XYZ file of C-alpha atoms in Angstrom:
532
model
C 79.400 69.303 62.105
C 76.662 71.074 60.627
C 76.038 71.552 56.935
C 74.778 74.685 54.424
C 74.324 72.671 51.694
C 70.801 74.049 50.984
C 70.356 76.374 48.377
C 69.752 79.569 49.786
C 66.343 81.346 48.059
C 66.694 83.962 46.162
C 70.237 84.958 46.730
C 71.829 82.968 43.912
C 75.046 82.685 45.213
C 76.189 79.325 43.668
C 76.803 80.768 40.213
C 74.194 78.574 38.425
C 71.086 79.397 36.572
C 72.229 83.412 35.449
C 74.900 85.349 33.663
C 77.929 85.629 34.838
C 78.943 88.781 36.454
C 81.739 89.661 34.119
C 80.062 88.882 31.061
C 77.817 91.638 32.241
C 79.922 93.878 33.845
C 81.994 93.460 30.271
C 78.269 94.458 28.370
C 78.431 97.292 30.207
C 81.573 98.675 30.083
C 81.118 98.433 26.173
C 77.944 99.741 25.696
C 79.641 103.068 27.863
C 82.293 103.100 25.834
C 80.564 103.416 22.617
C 78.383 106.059 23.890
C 80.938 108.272 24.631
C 83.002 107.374 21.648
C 79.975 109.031 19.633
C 79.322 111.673 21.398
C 83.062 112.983 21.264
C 83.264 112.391 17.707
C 79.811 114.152 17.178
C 80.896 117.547 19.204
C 84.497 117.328 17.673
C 83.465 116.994 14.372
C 80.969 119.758 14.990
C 83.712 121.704 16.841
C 86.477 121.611 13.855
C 83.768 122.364 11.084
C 81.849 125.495 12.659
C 84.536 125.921 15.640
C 81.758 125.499 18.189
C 79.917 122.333 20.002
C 76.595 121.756 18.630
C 74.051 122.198 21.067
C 71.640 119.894 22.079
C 74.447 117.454 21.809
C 74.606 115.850 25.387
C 75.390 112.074 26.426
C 71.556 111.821 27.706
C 71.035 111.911 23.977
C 73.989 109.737 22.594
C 71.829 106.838 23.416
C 69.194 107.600 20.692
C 71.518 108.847 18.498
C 73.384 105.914 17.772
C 70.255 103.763 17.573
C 69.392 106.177 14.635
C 73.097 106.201 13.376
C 72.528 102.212 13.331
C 69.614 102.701 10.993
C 70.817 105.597 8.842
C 74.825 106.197 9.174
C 74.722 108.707 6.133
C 72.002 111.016 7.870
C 73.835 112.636 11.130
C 71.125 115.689 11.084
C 68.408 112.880 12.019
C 70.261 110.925 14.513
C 70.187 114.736 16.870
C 66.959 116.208 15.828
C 67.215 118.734 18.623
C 70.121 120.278 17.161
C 70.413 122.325 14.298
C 71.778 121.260 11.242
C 74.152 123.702 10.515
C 75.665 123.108 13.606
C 76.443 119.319 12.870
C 79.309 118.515 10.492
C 79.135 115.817 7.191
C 78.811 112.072 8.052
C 82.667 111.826 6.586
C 84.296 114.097 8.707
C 81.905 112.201 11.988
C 83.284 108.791 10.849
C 86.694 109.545 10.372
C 86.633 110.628 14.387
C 84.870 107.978 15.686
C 87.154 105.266 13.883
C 90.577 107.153 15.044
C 89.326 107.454 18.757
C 88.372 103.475 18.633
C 92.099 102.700 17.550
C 93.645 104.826 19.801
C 91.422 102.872 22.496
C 92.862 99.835 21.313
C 96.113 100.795 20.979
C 96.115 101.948 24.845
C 94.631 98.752 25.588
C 97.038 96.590 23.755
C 99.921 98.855 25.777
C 97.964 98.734 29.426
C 97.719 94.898 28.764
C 101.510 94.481 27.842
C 102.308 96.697 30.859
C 100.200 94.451 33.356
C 101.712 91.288 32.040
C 104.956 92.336 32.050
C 104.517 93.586 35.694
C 102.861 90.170 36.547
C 105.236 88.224 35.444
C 108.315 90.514 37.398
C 106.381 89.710 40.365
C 105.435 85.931 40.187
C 109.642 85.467 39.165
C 110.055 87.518 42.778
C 107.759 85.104 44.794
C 109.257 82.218 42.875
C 112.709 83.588 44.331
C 111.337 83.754 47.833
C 109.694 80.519 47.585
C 112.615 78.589 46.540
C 114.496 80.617 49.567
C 112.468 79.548 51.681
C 112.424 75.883 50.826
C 116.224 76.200 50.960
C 115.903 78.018 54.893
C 113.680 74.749 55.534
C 115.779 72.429 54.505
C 118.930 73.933 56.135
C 116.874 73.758 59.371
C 116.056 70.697 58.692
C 119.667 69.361 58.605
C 120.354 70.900 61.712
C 117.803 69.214 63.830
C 119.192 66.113 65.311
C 117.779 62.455 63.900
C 116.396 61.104 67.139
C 114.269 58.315 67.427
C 116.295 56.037 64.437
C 117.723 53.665 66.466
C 114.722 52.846 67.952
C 112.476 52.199 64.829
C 115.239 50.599 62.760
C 115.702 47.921 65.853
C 112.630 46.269 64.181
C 114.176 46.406 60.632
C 117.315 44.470 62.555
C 115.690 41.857 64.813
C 118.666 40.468 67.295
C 117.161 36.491 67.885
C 117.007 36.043 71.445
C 119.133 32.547 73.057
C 116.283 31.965 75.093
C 113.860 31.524 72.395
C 116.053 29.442 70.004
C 113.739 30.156 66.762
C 114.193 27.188 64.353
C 116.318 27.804 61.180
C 113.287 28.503 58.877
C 112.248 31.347 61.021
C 115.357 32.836 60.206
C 114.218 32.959 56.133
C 110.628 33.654 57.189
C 109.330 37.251 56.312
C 108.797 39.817 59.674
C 105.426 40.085 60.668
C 104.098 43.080 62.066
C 103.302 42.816 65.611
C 101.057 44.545 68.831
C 103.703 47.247 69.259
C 103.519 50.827 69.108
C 105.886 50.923 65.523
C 105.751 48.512 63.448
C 108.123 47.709 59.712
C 106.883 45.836 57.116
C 108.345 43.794 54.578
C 107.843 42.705 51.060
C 105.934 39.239 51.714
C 106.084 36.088 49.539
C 102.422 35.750 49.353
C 99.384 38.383 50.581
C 99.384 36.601 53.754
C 102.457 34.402 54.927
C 102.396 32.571 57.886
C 102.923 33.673 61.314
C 106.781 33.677 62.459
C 108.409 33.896 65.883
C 108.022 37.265 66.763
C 111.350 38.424 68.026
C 112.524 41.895 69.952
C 116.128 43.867 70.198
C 115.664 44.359 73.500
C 115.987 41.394 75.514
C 113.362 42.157 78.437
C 110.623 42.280 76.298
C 111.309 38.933 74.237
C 109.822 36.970 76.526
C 106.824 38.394 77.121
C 106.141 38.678 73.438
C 107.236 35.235 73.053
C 103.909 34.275 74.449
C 101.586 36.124 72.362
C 101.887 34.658 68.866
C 101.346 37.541 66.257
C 97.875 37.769 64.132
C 98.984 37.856 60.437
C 97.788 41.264 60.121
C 97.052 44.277 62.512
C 93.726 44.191 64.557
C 91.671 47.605 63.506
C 91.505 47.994 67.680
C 95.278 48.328 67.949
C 96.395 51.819 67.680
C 99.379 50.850 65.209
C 102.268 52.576 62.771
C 102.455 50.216 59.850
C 106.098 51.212 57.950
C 105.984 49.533 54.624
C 105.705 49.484 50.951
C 101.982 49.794 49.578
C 101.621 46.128 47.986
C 102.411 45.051 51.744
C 100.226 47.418 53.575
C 97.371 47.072 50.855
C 96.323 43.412 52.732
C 96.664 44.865 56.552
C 94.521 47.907 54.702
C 91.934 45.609 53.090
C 91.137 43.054 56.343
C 91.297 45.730 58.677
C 88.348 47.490 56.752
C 86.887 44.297 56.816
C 86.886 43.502 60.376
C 86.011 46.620 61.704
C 82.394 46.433 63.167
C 81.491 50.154 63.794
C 82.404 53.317 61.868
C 84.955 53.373 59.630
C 86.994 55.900 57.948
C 88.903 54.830 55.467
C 92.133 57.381 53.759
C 93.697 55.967 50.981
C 95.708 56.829 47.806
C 94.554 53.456 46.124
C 91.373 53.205 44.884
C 91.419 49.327 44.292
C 90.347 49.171 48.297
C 87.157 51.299 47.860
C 86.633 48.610 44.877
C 87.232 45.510 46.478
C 86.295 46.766 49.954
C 82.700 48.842 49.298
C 80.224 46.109 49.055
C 81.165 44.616 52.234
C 80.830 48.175 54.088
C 77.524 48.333 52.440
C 76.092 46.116 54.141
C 76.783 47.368 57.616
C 75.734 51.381 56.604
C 76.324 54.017 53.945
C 79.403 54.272 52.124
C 80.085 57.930 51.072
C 83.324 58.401 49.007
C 84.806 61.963 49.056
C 87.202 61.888 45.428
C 87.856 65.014 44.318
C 90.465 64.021 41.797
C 87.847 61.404 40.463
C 90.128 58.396 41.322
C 87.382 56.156 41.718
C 85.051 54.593 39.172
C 81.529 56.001 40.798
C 79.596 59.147 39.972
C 78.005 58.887 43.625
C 80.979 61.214 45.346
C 80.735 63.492 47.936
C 80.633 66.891 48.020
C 81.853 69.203 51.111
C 82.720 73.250 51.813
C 85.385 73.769 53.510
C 83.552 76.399 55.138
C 81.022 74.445 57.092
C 80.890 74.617 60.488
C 83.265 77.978 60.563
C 80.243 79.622 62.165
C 82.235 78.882 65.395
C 85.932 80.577 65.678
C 87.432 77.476 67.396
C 86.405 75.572 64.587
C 87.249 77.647 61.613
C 90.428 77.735 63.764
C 90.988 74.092 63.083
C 90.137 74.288 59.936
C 92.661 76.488 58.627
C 95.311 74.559 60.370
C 94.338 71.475 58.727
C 93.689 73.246 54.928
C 97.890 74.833 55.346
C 99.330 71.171 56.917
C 100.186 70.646 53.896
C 102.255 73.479 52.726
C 103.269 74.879 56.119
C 107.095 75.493 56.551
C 108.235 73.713 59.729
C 111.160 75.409 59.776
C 110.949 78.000 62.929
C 112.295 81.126 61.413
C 109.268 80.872 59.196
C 106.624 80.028 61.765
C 105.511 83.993 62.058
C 104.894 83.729 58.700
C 102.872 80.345 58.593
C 100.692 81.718 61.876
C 99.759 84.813 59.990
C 98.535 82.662 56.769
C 96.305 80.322 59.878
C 95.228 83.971 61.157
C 93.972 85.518 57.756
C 92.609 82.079 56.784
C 90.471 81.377 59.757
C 89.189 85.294 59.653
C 88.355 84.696 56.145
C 86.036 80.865 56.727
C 84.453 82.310 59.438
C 83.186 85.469 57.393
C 82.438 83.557 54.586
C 80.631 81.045 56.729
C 78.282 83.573 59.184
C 77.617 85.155 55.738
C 76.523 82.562 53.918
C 79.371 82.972 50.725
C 80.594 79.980 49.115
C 84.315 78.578 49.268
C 85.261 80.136 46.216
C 84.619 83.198 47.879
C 87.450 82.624 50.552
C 89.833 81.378 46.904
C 89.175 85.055 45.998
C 90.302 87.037 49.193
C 93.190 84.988 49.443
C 93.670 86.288 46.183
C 93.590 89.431 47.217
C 90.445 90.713 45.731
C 88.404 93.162 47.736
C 91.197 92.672 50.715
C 88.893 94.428 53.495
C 85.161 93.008 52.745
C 85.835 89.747 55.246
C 86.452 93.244 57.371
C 83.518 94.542 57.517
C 81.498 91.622 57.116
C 83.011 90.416 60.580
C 82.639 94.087 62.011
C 78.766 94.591 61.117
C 77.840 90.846 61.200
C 75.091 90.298 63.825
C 76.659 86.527 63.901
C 80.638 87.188 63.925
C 82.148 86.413 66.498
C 84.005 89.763 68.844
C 87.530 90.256 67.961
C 87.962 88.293 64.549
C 87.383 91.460 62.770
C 90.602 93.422 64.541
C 92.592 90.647 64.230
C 92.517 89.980 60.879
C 93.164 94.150 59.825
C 96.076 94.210 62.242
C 97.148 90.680 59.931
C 96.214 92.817 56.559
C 97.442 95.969 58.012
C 101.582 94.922 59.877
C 104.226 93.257 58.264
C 103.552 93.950 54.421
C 105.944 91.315 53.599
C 105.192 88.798 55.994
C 101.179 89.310 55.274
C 102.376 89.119 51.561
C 104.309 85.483 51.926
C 101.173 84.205 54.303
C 98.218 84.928 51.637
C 101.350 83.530 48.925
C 100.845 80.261 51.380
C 97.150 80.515 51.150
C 96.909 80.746 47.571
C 99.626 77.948 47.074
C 96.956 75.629 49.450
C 94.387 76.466 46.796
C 95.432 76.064 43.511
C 94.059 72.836 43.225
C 90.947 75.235 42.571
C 91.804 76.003 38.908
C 90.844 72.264 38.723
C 86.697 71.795 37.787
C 86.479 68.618 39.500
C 87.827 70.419 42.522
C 85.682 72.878 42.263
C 82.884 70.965 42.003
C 83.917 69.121 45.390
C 83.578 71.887 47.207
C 80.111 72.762 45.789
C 78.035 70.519 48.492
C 74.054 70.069 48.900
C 72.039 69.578 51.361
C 71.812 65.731 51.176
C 75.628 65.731 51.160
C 75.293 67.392 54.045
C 73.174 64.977 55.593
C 75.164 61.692 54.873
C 77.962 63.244 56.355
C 76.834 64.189 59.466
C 74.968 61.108 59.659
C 76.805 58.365 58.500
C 78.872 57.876 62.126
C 75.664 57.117 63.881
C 74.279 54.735 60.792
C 77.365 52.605 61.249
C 78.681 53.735 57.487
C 82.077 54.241 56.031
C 83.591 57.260 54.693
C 86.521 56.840 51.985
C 88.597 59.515 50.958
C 90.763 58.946 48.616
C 93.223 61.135 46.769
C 96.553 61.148 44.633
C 99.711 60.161 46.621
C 101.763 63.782 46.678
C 105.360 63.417 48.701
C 106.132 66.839 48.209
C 103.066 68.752 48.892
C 105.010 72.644 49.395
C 105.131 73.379 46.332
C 101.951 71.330 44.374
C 99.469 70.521 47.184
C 97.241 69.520 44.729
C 93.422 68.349 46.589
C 95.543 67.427 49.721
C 94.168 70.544 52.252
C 90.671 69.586 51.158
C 91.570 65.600 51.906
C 93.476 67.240 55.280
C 90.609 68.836 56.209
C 87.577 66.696 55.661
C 89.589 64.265 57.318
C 90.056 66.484 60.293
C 86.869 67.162 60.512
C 85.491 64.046 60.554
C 87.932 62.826 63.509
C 86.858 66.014 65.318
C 83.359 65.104 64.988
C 84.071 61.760 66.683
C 85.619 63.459 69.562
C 82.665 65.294 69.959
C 80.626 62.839 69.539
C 82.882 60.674 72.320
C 82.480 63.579 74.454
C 78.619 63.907 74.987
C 78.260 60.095 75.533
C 78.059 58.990 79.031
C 81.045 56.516 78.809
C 83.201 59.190 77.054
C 83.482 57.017 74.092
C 82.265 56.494 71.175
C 80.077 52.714 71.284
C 80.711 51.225 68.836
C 83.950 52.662 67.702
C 85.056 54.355 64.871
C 87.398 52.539 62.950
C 90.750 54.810 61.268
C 92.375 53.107 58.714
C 95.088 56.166 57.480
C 96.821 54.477 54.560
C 99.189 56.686 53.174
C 98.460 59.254 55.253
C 101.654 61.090 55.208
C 100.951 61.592 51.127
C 97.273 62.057 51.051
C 96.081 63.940 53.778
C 98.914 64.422 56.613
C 96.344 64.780 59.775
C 98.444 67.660 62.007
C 97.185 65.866 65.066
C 97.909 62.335 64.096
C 100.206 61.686 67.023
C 97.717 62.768 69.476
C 95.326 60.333 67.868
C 97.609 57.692 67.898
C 98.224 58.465 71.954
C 94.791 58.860 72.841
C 92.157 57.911 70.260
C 91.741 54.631 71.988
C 90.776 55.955 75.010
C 87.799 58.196 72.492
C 86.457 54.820 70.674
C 89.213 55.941 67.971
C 90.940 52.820 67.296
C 93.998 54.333 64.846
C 95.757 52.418 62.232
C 98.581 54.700 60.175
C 100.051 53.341 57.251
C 103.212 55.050 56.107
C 106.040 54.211 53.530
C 109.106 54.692 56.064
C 109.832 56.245 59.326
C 111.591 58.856 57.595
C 108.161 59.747 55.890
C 106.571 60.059 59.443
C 109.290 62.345 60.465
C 109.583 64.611 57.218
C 106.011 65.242 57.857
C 105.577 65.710 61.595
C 107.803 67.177 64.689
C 106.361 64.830 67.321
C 106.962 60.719 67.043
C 104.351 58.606 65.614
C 104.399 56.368 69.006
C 101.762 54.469 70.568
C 101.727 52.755 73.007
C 101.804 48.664 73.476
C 98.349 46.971 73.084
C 96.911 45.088 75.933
């Protein structure tokens, strides 16, 4: 996980420190404009008094002129002292041109403008029609997929007491407690931490052997768990399994009361970086990250794009074409951005669609690009109009968050951000990032592909990490406490993290409001399996 955050000498690319480049590209445009403004009023004015064009008058010269117009406005035969005066017509006749021409510019301006809005709004109504098809395709899709798995999960909502056990009449009142297993339910409790009950199974093989093991009043962090509840029940299980975790620890949340009450204690074990792009939290000290870091490498800018599009990706299969071109064009566009050394905001603007075939030829010429990138994203530009149309429509949906300063300025990282990040695993710190609870992301993402993907990242930096140690596992492990991870930053490989992020020195906790959340959100079930 490597950073750019270093300013880069004398390129400038950040946007700080100068003029913008359409205030000047504006400057210019009217400074043209004005010169040739004069100079056809000064040879028409010439041309209707003597029926000829004056010589000498050129638009080399129209620059001078009007300086000397500016100074005298009466005396025309000064401002072109090459050309004869007889030639040149009175400063009345001059004026009269040069104001008509100006509001006929205007008027055409006014009209061009009306014309362009009129033709912008036609076609943001037509991709409002196909978006709200498509979310009606989804959800038919959707409806037809069978509901497998319910009976399962809602056994734990419905505990059947086993005879054997015989649990004592209070038990019966007591609230459920969640338990070692691979799914978990959680109920509203009567205090933030009730006693343990009985723990009790529907299936009647596994009663007993539970009956042995009396439950810990909340989760270990070391259990890879799926806590179902709502979040003034999961906020305790959140809160002590921050606590007790003795390694790493990375720490997604929508509530920003467990960064609070939560920090000081992590502080004293390693940094504590907070990534808050929607400035939840009550700290100036916030991370900042690109998006684009680390997209020197294909596979990686590969990942990447999947996580920024979890969010808004159809999971309907009729549009899966459509979402895989959007993953192609993004992934072309990070990794040109990233060998080239452009910020994130320039990846906002090809998805845009401004200068549609730069990433092109950056990737084709680019001693660093990797071979192939650059013919696979023309033939993505170049096929399917409409299907490349709807993908960079999903792109730009993933990024409008961007309109947002603070967002912006999240993305804007230096090179001590850089630093703590790729640091703070080995220094035993904590990561939090924490973001605004969104249930349905398709159509208002919001910051959640940045949360997705910094998230990602950082897991995938932990398997990495796992991978070049001699035991194949991170030592001491990094802690995962997902709260609300289905409606702040929806991992797309959460349940192979769940299966096998124990096994990496992963230990996974996921915090979700219901099983229907989990399901809503991802194809595959969010199983584990049962602790030791």
């Amino acid at each position: 996980m490597t950073g750019h955050g270093g300013a880069q000498p004398g390129r400038n690319r950040d946007g700080t420190g100068g003029i913008p480049d359409g205030l000047l590209i504006g400057l210019l445009v009217f400074l043209l404009g004005l010169t040739l403004l004069a100079w056809t009023a000064t040879g028409l004015a010439g041309l209707l008094t003597h029926g000829a064009w004056p010589q000498g008058v050129t638009l080399a010269e129209t620059p001078l002129a009007i300086r000397r117009l500016v100074e005298a406005p009466h005396d025309l035969p000064a401002a072109w002292p090459a050309t004869p005066a007889g030639e040149l017509s009175g400063y009345g006749l001059f004026w009269g041109l040069f104001i008509g021409e100006l509001m006929v510019l205007v008027v055409l301006t006014v009209f061009v403008m009306g014309v362009v809005a009129r033709w912008r709004g036609v076609r943001s109504w037509q991709r409002a029609q196909r978006l709200e098809q498509l979310e009606q395709r989804q959800q038919e899709e959707l409806q037809r997929q069978p509901d497998q798995g319910t009976r399962q999960e809602y056994a734990y909502e419905a505990p059947v007491p086993d005879p054997a056990t015989k649990p004592a009449p209070a038990s019966r009142t007591a609230p459920q407690e969640p338990t070692l297993v691979a799914t978990e339910h959680l109920t509203e409790p009567q205090h933030p931490y009730p006693h343990p009950a009985n723990p009790v199974h529907a299936a009647a093989d596994t009663a007993d052997a539970l009956a042995t093991v009396p439950p810990p009043t909340v989760p270990s962090p070391r259990a890879r768990l799926v806590v179902y509840g709502p979040a003034a029940t999961r906020r305790p299980t959140v809160v002590q399994a921050i606590r007790e975790a003795d390694g790493p620890a990375l720490v997604v949340t929508s509530d920003p009361s467990v960064w609070a009450e939560t920090k000081d204690v992590r502080a004293k074990l390693g940094p504590v970086l907070v990534y808050d792009p929607g400035h939840l939290c009550d700290t100036p000290a916030r991370l900042h990250w690109a998006p684009t870091v680390g997209c020197e490498l294909p596979d990686r800018a590969a990942a990447r794009a999947a996580a920024l599009l979890a969010p808004v990706r159809p999971q309907a299969d009729i549009d899966a074409a459509t979402a895989d071109t959007a993953e192609t064009l993004l992934q072309c566009w990070l990794h040109a951005a990233a060998v080239d050394g452009r910020p994130f905001r320039q990846v906002h603007r090809w998805a845009l669609g401004g200068s549609a075939h730069e990433p092109v030829r950056l990737l084709r010429t680019h001693p660093k690009a990797a071979s192939g990138l650059a013919g696979l994203l023309e033939s993505a530009l170049t096929a399917h109009p409409e299907r490349r149309e709807m993908a960079q429509e999903l792109t730009v949906r993933a990024f409008g968050a961007l309109s947002s300063v603070h967002i912006r300025d999240a993305c804007t990282p230096n090179r001590a951000d850089a630093l703590a990040l790729e640091s703070f695993v080995d220094e035993g710190g904590t990561l939090y990032v924490v973001g605004e609870p969104i249930e349905s992301p398709r159509s208002g993402p919001g910051a959640m592909p940045l949360l997705t993907a910094l998230t990602s990242d950082v897991v995938e930096h932990g398997r990495r990490m796992a991978a070049r140690s001699p035991a194949g596992r991170l030592d001491p492990p990094m802690t995962l406490v997902l709260d609300d991870v289905a409606a702040v930053a929806p991992l797309p490989r959460l349940p192979e993290l769940l299966a096998t992020g124990q096994a990496h020195g992963l230990p996974t906790i996921a915090l979700l409001r219901s099983p229907e959340q989990g399901r809503a959100r991802w194809t595959q079930p969010l199983q584990t399996p049962s602790a030791p």
